[in-house]
Steps between C-alpha positions, in 0.01 A plus 500: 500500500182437758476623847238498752465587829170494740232785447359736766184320429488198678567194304593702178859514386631797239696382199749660246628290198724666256551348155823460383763251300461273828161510491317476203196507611307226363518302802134377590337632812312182663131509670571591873127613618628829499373833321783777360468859494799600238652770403688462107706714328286785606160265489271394786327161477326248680607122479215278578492151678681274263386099433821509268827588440528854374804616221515867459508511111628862492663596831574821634856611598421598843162349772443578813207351664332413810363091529180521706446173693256252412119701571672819551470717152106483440465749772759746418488440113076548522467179290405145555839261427320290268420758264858543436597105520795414249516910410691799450290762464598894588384680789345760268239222438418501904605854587412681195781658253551807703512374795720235373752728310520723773624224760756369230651790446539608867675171549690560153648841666563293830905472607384144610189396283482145762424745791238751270338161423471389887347825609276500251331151607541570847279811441271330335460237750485735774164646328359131364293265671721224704542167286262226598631363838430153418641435177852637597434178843408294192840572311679451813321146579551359150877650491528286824395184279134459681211351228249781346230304683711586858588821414094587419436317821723743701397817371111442517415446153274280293767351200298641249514878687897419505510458155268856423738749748834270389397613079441889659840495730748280301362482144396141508411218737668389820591151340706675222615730780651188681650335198716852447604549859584160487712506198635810600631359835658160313700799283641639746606191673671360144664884484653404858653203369226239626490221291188431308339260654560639819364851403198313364411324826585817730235742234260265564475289174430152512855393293723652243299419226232713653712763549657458109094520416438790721790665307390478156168563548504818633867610385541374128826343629665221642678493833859486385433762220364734760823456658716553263330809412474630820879411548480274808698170491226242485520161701214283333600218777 
């Protein structure tokens, strides 16, 4: 079963999944621009920026976790997001082992292991540098559908300078950025019953067949198998 609810740290949310007969956990986790601080079965890791779908090939019987938004983690993880781009890596490789074992097992001993996990970034946040200003206007521009070339425009930066702080802040370039958001915004719309087509137009895409592209390219899958996975009653027209 998966829960979330929003964080105390603007534009995160906290997230428990537990593992069970309904949920066997092999259930892909698609690219959404966003970086994961998780706590599993007792284990902290990071989960970098993903450019793919991502199956958990041994998955833990209990998460919690805490789903910066996109630009958000390099400051309180200490790491730029493209050196963890289509990873999983432990915090011990960040943090250090101690440091790293320590935090796990305070959240381990935790009554609520969700809330442990929250504190824990929202002390670290308090004491890192503040996320670069711009890129979290550039996420917010290109959610909003507006070209890379626009969004650049807006915020004062050369393309090419876009494309440097977007690798730093979301793990790879604002154009990849846009494709995600996009496809992540056509998802929800198919999830709400949109048909489609429809959802295609609203994301942004040019057609369906666009969308259909979008959809195997970065997930693996096709739109009615995501669907069916993901239990929604698809309506392809």
């Amino acid at each position: 079963m998966y829960e979330e609810r929003p964080a105390r740290l603007s534009g995160a949310v906290v997230w428990t999944r537990a593992i069970g007969p309904a949920d066997p956990g092999s259930r892909p986790v698609l690219p959404d621009g966003c970086m994961d601080l998780i706590w599993a079965d007792g284990r902290l890791l990071v989960a970098g920026p993903d450019t793919r779908a991502y199956v958990p090939g041994s998955p833990a019987a209990r998460y919690a976790g805490v789903r910066f938004a996109p630009g958000q983690a390099p400051a309180v993880l200490g790491t730029d997001a493209s050196a963890l781009r289509d990873e999983r890596v432990d915090l011990a490789g960040l943090w250090g082992a101690r440091t790293a074992r320590r935090l796990a097992d305070r959240i381990s001993d935790a009554a609520d292991p969700a809330t442990a996990l929250e504190s824990l970034v929202l002390r670290r946040a308090a004491d890192a540098p503040a996320p670069d200003p711009l890129m979290r206007t550039v996420a917010a521009r290109l959610r909003a559908g507006v070209s890379v070339g626009r969004a650049a425009d807006e915020v004062g930066l050369g393309v090419r300078q876009l494309h440097r702080r977007s690798l730093v802040a979301f793990g790879y370039g604002p154009k990849t950025l846009a494709r995600i958001l996009r496809l992540r915004q056509a998802l929800a719309l198919v999830a709400a019953g949109v048909p489609y087509a429809e959802a295609a137009h609203r994301a942004g895409c040019a057609d369906q067949a666009h969308l259909a592209r979008e959809m195997r390219s970065l997930t693996g899958m096709t739109l009615t198998g995501y669907a069916a996975r993901a239990g929604y009653r698809a309506r392809p027209h």
